[in-house]
Short mmCIF file of C-alpha atoms in Angstrom, two decimals:
data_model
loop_
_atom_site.label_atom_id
_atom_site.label_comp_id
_atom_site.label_asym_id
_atom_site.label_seq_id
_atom_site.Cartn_x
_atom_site.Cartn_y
_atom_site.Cartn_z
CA UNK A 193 0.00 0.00 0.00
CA UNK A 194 2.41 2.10 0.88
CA UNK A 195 5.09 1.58 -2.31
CA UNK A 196 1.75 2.14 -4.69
CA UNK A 197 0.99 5.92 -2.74
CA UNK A 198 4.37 6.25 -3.38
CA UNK A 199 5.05 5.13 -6.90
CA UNK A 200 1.16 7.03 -7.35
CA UNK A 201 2.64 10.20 -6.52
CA UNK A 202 5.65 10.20 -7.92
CA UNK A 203 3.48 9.99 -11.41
CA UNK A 204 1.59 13.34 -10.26
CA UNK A 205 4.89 14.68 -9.42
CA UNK A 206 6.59 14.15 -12.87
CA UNK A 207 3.48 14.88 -14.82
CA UNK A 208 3.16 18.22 -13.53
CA UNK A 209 7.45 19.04 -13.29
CA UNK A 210 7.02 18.00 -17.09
CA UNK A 211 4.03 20.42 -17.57
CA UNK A 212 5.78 23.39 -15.49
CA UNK A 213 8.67 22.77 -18.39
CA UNK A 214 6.79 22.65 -20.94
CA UNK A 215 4.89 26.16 -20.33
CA UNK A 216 8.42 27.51 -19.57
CA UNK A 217 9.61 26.33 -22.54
CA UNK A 218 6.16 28.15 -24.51
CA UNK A 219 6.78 31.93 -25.42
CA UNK A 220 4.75 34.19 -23.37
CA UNK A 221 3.15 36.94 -25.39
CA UNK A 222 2.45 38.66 -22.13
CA UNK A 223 6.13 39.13 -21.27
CA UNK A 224 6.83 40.84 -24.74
CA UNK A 225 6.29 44.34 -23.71
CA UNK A 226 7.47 47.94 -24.00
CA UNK A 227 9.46 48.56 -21.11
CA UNK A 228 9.38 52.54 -20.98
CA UNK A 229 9.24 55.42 -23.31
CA UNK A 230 11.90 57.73 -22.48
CA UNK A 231 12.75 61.88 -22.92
CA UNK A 232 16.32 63.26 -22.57
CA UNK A 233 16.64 65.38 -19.25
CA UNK A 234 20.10 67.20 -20.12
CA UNK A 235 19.89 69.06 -16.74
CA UNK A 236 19.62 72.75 -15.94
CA UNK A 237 22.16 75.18 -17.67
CA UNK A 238 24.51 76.07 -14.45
CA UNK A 239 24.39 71.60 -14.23
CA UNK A 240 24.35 70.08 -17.47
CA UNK A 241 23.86 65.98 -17.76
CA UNK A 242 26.57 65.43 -19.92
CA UNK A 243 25.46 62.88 -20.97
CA UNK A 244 22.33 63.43 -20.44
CA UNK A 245 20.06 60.94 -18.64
CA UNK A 246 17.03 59.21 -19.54
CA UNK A 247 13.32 60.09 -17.36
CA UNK A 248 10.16 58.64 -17.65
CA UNK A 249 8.50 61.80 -16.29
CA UNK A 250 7.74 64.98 -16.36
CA UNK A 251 11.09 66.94 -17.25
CA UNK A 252 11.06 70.82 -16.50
CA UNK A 253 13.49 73.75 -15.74
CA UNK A 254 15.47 72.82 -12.99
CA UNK A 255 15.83 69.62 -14.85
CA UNK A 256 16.87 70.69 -18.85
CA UNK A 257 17.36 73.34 -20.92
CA UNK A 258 15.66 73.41 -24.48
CA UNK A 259 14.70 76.36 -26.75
CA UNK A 260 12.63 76.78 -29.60
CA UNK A 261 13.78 74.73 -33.05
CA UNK A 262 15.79 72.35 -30.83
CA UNK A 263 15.44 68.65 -30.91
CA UNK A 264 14.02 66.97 -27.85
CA UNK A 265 15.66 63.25 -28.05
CA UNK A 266 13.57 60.74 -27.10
CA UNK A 267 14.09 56.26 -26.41
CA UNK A 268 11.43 53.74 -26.44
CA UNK A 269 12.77 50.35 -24.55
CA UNK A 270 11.08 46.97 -26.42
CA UNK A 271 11.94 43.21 -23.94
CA UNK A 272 11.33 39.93 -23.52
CA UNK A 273 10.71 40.05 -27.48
CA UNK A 274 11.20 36.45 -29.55
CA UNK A 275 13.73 36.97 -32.63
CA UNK A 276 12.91 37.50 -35.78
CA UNK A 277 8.80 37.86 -34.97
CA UNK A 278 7.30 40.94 -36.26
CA UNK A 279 5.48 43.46 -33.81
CA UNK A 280 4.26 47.09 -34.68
CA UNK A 281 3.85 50.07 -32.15
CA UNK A 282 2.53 53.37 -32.79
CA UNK A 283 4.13 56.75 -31.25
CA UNK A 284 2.16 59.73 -31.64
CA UNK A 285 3.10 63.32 -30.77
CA UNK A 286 1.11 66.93 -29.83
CA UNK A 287 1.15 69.50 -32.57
CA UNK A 288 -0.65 71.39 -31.08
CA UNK A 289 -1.78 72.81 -28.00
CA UNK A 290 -4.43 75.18 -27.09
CA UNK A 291 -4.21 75.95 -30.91
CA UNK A 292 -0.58 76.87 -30.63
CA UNK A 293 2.13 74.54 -31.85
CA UNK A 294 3.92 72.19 -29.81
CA UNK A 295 5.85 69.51 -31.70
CA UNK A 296 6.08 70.11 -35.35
CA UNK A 297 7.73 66.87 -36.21
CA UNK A 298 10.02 63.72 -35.57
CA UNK A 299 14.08 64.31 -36.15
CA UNK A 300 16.97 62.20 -35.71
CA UNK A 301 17.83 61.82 -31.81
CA UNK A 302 21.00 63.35 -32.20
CA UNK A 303 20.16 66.27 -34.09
CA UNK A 304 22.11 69.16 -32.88
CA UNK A 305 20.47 72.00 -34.30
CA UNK A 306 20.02 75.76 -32.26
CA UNK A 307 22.12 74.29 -29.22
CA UNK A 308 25.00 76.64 -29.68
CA UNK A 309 22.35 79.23 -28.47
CA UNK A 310 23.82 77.93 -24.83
CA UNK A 311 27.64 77.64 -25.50
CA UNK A 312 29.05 80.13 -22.87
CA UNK A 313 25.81 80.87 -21.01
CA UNK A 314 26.53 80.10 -17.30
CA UNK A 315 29.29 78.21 -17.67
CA UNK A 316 27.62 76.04 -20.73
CA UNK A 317 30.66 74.30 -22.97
CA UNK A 318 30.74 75.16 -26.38
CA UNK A 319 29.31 71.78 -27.53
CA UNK A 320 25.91 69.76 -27.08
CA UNK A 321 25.77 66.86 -24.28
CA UNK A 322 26.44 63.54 -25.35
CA UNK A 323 23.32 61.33 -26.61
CA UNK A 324 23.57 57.88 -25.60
CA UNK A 325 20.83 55.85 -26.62
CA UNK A 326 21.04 52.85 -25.27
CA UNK A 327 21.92 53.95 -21.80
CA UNK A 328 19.33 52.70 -19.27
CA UNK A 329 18.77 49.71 -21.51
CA UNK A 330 18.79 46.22 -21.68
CA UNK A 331 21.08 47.04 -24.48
CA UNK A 332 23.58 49.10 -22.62
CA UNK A 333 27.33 48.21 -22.89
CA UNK A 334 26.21 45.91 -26.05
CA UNK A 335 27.15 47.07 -29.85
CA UNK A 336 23.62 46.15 -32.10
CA UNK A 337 23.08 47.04 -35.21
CA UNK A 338 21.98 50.60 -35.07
CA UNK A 339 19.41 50.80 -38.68
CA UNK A 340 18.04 54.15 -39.60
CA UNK A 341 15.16 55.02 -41.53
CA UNK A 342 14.27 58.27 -43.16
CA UNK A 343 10.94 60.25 -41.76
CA UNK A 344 8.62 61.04 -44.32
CA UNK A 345 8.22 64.87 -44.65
CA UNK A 346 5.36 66.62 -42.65
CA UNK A 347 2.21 67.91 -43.59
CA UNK A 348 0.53 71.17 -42.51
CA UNK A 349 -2.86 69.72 -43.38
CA UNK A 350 -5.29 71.90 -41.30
CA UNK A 351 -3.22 74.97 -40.61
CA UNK A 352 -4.78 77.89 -41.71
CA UNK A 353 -3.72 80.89 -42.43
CA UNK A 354 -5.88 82.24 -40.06
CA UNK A 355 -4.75 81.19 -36.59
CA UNK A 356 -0.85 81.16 -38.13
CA UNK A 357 0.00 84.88 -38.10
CA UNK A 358 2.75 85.28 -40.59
CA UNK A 359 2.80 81.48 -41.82
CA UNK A 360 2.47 80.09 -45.16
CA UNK A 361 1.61 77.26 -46.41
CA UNK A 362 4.54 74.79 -47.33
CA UNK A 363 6.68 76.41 -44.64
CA UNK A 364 7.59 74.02 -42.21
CA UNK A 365 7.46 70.81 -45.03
CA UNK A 366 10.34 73.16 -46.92
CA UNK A 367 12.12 73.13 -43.08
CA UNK A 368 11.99 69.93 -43.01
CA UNK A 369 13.30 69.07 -46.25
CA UNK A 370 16.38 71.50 -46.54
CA UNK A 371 17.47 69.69 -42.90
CA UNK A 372 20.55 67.23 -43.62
CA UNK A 373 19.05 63.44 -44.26
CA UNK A 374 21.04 62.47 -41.55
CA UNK A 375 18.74 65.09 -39.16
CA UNK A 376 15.64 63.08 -40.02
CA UNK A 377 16.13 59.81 -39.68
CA UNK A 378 14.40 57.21 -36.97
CA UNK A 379 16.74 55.15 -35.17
CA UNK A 380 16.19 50.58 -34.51
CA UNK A 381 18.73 49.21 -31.67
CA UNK A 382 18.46 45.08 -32.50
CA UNK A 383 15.81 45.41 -35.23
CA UNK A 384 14.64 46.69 -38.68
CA UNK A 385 11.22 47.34 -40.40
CA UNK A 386 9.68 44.64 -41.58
CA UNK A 387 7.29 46.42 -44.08
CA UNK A 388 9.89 47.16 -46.84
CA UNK A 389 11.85 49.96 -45.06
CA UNK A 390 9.11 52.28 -45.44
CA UNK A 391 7.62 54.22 -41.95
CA UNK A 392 4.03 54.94 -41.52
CA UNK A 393 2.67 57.83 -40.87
CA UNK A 394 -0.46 60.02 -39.85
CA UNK A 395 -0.07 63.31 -40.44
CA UNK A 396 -3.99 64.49 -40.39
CA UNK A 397 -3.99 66.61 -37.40
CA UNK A 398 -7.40 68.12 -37.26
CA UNK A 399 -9.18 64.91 -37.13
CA UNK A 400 -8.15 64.50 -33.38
CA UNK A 401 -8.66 68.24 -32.50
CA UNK A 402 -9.74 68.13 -28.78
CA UNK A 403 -9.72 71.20 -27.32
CA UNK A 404 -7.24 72.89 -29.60
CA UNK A 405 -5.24 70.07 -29.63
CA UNK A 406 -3.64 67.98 -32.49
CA UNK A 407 -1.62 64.73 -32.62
CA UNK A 408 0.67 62.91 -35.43
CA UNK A 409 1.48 59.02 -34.94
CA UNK A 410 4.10 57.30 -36.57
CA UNK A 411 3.48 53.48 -37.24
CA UNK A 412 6.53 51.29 -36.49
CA UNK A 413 6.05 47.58 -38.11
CA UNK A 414 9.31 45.89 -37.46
CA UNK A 415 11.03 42.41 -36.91
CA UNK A 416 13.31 41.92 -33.42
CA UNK A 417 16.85 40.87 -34.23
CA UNK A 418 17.20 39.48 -30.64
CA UNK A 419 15.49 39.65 -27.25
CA UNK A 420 15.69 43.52 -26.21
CA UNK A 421 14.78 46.58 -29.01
CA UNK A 422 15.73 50.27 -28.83
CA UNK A 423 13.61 52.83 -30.77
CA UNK A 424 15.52 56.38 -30.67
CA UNK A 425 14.53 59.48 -32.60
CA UNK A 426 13.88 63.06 -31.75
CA UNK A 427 11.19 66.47 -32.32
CA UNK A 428 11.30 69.44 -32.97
CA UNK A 429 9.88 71.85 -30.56
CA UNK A 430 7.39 74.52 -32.41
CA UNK A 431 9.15 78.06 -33.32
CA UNK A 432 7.79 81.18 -33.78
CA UNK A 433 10.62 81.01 -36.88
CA UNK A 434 7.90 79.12 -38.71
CA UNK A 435 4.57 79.75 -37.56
CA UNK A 436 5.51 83.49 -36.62
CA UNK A 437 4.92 85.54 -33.43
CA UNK A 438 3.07 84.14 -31.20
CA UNK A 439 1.82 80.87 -31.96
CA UNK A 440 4.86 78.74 -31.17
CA UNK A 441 5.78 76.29 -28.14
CA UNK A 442 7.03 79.24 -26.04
CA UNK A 443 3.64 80.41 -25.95
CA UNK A 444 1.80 77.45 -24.46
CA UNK A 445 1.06 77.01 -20.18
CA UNK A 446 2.10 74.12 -17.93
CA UNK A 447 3.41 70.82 -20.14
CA UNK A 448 2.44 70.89 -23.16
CA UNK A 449 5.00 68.70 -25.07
CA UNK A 450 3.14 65.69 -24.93
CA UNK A 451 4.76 62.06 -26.46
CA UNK A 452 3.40 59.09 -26.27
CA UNK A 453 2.52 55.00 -27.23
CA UNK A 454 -0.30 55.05 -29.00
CA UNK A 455 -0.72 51.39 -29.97
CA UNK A 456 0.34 48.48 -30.76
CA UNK A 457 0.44 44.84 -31.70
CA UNK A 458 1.74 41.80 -30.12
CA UNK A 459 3.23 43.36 -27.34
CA UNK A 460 1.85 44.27 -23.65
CA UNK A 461 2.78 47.48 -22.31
CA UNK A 462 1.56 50.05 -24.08
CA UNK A 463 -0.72 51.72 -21.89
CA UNK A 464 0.40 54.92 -19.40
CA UNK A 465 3.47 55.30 -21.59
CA UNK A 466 3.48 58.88 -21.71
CA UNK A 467 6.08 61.83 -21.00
CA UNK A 468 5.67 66.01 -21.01
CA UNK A 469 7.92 68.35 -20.95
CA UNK A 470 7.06 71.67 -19.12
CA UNK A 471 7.39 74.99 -20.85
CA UNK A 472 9.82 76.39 -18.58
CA UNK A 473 12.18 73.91 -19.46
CA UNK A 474 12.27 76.54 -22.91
CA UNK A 475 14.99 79.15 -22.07
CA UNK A 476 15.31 82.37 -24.25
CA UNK A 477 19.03 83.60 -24.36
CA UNK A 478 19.85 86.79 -24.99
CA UNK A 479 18.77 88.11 -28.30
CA UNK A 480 22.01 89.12 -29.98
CA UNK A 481 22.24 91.03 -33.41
CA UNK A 482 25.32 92.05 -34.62
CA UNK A 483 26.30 94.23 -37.53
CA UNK A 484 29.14 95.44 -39.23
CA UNK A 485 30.89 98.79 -38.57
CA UNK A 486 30.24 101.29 -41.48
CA UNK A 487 33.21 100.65 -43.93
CA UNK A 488 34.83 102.64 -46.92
CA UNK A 489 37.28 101.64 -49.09
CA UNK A 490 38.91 103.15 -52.08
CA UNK A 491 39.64 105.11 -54.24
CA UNK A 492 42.26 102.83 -56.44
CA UNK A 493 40.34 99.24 -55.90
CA UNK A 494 39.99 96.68 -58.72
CA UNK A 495 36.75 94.89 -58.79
CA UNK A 496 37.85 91.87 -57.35
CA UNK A 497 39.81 93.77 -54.35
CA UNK A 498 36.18 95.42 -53.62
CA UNK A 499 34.57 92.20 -53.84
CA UNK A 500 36.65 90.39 -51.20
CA UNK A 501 36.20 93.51 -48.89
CA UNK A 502 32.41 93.42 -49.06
CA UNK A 503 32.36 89.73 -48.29
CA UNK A 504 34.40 90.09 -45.74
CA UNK A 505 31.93 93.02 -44.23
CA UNK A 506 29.14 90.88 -44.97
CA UNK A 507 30.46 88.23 -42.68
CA UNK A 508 30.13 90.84 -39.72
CA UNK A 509 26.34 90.35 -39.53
CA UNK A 510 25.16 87.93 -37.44
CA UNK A 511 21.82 87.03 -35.64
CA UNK A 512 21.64 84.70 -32.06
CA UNK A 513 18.68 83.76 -29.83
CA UNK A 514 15.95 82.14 -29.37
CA UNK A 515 14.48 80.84 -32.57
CA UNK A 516 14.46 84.83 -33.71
CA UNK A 517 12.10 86.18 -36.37
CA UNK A 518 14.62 87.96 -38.56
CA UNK A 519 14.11 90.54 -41.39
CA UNK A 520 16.84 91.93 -43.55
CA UNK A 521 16.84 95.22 -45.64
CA UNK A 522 19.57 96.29 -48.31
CA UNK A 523 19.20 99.29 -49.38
CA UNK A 524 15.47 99.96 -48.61
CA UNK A 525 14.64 96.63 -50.22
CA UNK A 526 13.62 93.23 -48.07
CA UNK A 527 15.66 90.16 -49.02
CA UNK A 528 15.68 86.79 -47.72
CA UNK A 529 18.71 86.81 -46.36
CA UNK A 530 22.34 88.21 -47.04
CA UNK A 531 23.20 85.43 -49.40
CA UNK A 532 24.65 86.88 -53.26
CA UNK A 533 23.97 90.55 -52.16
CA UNK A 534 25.90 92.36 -55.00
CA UNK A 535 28.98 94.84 -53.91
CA UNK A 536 29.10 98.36 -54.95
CA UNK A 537 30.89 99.14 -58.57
CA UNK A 538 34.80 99.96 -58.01
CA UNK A 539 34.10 103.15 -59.63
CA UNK A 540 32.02 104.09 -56.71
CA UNK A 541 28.69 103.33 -54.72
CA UNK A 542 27.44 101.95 -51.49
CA UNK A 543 25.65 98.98 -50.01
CA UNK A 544 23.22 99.40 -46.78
CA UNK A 545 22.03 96.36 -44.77
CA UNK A 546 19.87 96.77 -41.92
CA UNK A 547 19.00 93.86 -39.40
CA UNK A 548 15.76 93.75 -37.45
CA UNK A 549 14.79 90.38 -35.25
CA UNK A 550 11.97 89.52 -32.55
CA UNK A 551 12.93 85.96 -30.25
CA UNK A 552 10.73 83.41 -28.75
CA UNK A 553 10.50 85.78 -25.91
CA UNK A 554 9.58 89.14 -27.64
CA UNK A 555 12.55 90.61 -26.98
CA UNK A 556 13.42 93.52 -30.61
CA UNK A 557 17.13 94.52 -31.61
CA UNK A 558 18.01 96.20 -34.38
CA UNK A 559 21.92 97.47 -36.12
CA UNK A 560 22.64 98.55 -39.69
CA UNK A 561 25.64 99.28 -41.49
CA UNK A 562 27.12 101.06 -44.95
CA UNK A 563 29.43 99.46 -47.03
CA UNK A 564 30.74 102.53 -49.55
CA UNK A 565 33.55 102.58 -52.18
CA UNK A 566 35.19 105.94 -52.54
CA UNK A 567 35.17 105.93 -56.78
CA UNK A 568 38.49 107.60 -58.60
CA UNK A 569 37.60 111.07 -59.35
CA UNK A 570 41.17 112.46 -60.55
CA UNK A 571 41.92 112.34 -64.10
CA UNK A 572 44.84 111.28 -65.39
CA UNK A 573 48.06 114.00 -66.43
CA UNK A 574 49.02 113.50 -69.64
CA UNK A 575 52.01 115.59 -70.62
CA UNK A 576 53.93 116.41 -74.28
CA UNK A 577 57.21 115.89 -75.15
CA UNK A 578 57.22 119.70 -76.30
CA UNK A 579 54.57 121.26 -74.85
CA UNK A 580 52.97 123.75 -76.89
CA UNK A 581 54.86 124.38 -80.50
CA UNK A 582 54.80 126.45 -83.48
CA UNK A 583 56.40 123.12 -86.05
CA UNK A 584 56.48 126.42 -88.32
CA UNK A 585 54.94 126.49 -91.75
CA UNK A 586 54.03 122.95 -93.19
CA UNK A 587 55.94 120.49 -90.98
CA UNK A 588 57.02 117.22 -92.30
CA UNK A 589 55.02 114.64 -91.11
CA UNK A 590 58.56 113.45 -89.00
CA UNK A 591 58.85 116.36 -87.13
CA UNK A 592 54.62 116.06 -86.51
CA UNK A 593 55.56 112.51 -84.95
CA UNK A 594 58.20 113.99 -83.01
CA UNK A 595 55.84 116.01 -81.49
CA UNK A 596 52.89 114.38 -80.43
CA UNK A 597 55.03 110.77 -79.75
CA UNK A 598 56.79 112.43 -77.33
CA UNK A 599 53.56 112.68 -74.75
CA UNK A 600 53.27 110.69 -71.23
CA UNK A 601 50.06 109.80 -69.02
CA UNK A 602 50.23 109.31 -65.62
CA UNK A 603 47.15 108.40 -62.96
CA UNK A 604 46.66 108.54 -59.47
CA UNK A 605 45.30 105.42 -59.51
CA UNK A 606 46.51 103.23 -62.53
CA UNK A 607 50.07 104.76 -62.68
CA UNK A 608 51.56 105.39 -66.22
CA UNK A 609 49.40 105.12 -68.62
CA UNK A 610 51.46 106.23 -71.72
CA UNK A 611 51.12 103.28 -73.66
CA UNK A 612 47.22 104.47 -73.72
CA UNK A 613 47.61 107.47 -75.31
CA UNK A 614 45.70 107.86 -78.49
CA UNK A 615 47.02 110.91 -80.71
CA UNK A 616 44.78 112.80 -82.60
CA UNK A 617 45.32 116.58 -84.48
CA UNK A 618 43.25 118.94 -85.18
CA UNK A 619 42.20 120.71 -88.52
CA UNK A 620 45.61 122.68 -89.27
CA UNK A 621 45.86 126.31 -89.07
CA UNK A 622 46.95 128.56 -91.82
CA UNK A 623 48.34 131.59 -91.04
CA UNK A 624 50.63 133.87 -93.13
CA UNK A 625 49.87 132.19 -96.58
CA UNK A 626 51.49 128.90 -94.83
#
């Protein structure tokens, strides 16, 4: 009796340490999950995290330092996932916020754009912090495959004229296209799309209006090259360079920089991944505009000598700040920019630029400068071998030759210019019955 209890248990006690095993052995969709979405928190500008450190929260001023136009890096953690199985997650973004914009669009993480704003201000070096996006990770301290994949261009679907004072349409699409390829590019730690290297995106804005408030999403169907997946990219945080005074990030209340999971497929995890950063995390630095001296050069210039000086005037105007609204004037006329102005003629003439700009934070300045070229007034000195002459009644045509190739030039500016000299006579004059 007592050997068959025992040899009876024994068979419950194998059947279920061979079950146990075998659900061990069983992947567990459940434990395939995003682990956390991430923002960069590059610490306050008199304590910069260099490099900076990775926050699930809400990151504010005491914590980073951002400005207008900047790229806000962000990393999305993926675990527990089975190799080479497809999954798809959707991030989506604010646009806007209370009507004004928030988060244009999706960059590279490492974009380094408008950060030299900062070099020198309290102490800040003159170069960004380090990015490392894999820190905090699973993948930390490995070397995957990092695969990038270009971000299709934005759409201002939706954004009318009307609530964008001074923005037109096709603005911040052309921004986004004249960037670098490398500045627009999303990042895959361990994995690569699965759906033909192509992202999908949603850029219809209005359609989720709630409250003044839009959102973009960017689909993300890709296959895991191994257990743990890093996602990295960046955005770019709404300027007042594009939609004009006003309406930009700097404008918006509390935390209105909103990322966030949207969705997704095969994988737990998605819900209450979510991360803000707080608008006075945005720091304004001082508005600087710069302009060359007023310059004049000449008389005695060639072309090219004026030329070279003008450029090198030109490169005395500079603009600094916070995402500044800048407008330039040459001569009374509104340009673009400084780019292929034209120099003043080395015979004389002048060249006025004027610089006006408004930053995120309101804050005017204004300089101008004249560029003139003092033109060669002098004439040249031409002088004859005889002077004045009386060659006496009907001089051979020698001693006429005599005369006249006898004469010299000389110029303030050009020097001798004798070999210029173009004789001419004049009707003769007959006097005495000559």
């Amino acid at each position: 009796m007592k050997n068959f209890y025992l040899k009876k248990h024994w068979r419950y006690m194998s059947l279920f340490l061979w079950i146990s095993a075998f659900l061990l052995c069983i992947p567990s969709v459940s434990a395939q999950k995003i682990e956390k979405l991430s923002q960069a928190q590059n610490g306050k500008l008199t304590q910069i995290n260099d490099p900076v450190m990775w926050v699930t929260g809400n990151v504010n001023g005491q914590k980073a330092h951002y400005t207008e136009n900047m790229t806000l890096p962000y990393q999305l953690e993926l675990i527990n996932l089975v190799p080479d199985s497809t999954y798809t997650v959707t991030i989506g973004w604010d646009t806007k916020k209370n009507g004004k914009h928030a988060l244009d669009f999706l960059t590279s993480y490492d974009r380094e754009y408008m950060h030299d704003v900062f070099y020198g201000i309290d102490g800040h070096p003159d170069y960004p912090e380090t990015i490392e996006p894999l820190a905090g990770t699973a993948l930390e301290g490995t070397t995957p495959v990092e695969n990038r994949y270009e971000i299709p261009t934005p759409e201002d679907t939706g954004w009318s004229a009307s609530n964008t004072q001074g923005y037109t349409e096709g603005d911040m699409p052309a921004f986004f296209d004249a960037m670098d390829s490398d500045l627009k590019q999303f990042s895959i730690f361990n994995g690569h799309l699965a759906n033909g290297n192509f992202l999908s995106t949603d850029y219809t804005h209005d359609p989720f209006v709630v409250d003044g408030t839009t959102s973009d999403y960017l689909r993300i169907k890709f296959v895991a090259d191994g257990e743990s997946v890093v996602f990295a990219w960046g955005a770019n945080i709404g300027s007042q360079a594009i939609w004009g005074e006003g309406w930009s990030s700097t404008g918006i209340t509390g935390s209105p920089y909103h990322t966030f999971v949207w969705d997704c497929v095969d994988l737990d995890g998605c819900g209450n991944k979510e991360v803000q950063l707080s608008t006075d995390a945005l720091i304004c630095p001082d508005l600087v505009v710069v302009c060359s001296p007023d310059q004049e050069v000449g008389p005695c210039l060639t072309q090219g000598q004026v030329d070279d000086a003008f450029s090198s005037w030109l490169d005395g105007f500079s603009v600094s700040g916070a995402s500044p609204i800048v407008t330039y004037t040459v001569n009374d006329v509104i340009v673009d920019n400084l780019e292929g102005i034209t120099p003043p003629n080395f015979c004389g003439g002048s060249v006025t630029v004027q610089i006006s700009a408004t930053d995120a934070c309101n804050v005017e300045s204004a300089c101008s400068g004249t560029f003139t070229v003092t033109g060669d007034t002098e004439i040249p000195v031409i002088t004859t071998l005889m002077g004045d002459a009386d060659l006496g009644c009907n001089p051979s045509a020698e001693a006429i030759d005599i005369a006249l190739g006898g004469a010299t030039a000389q110029d303030n500016c050009d020097g001798d210019l004798s070999g210029s000299i173009v004789p001419s006579t004049g009707s003769p004059v007959n006097t005495e019955g000559c």
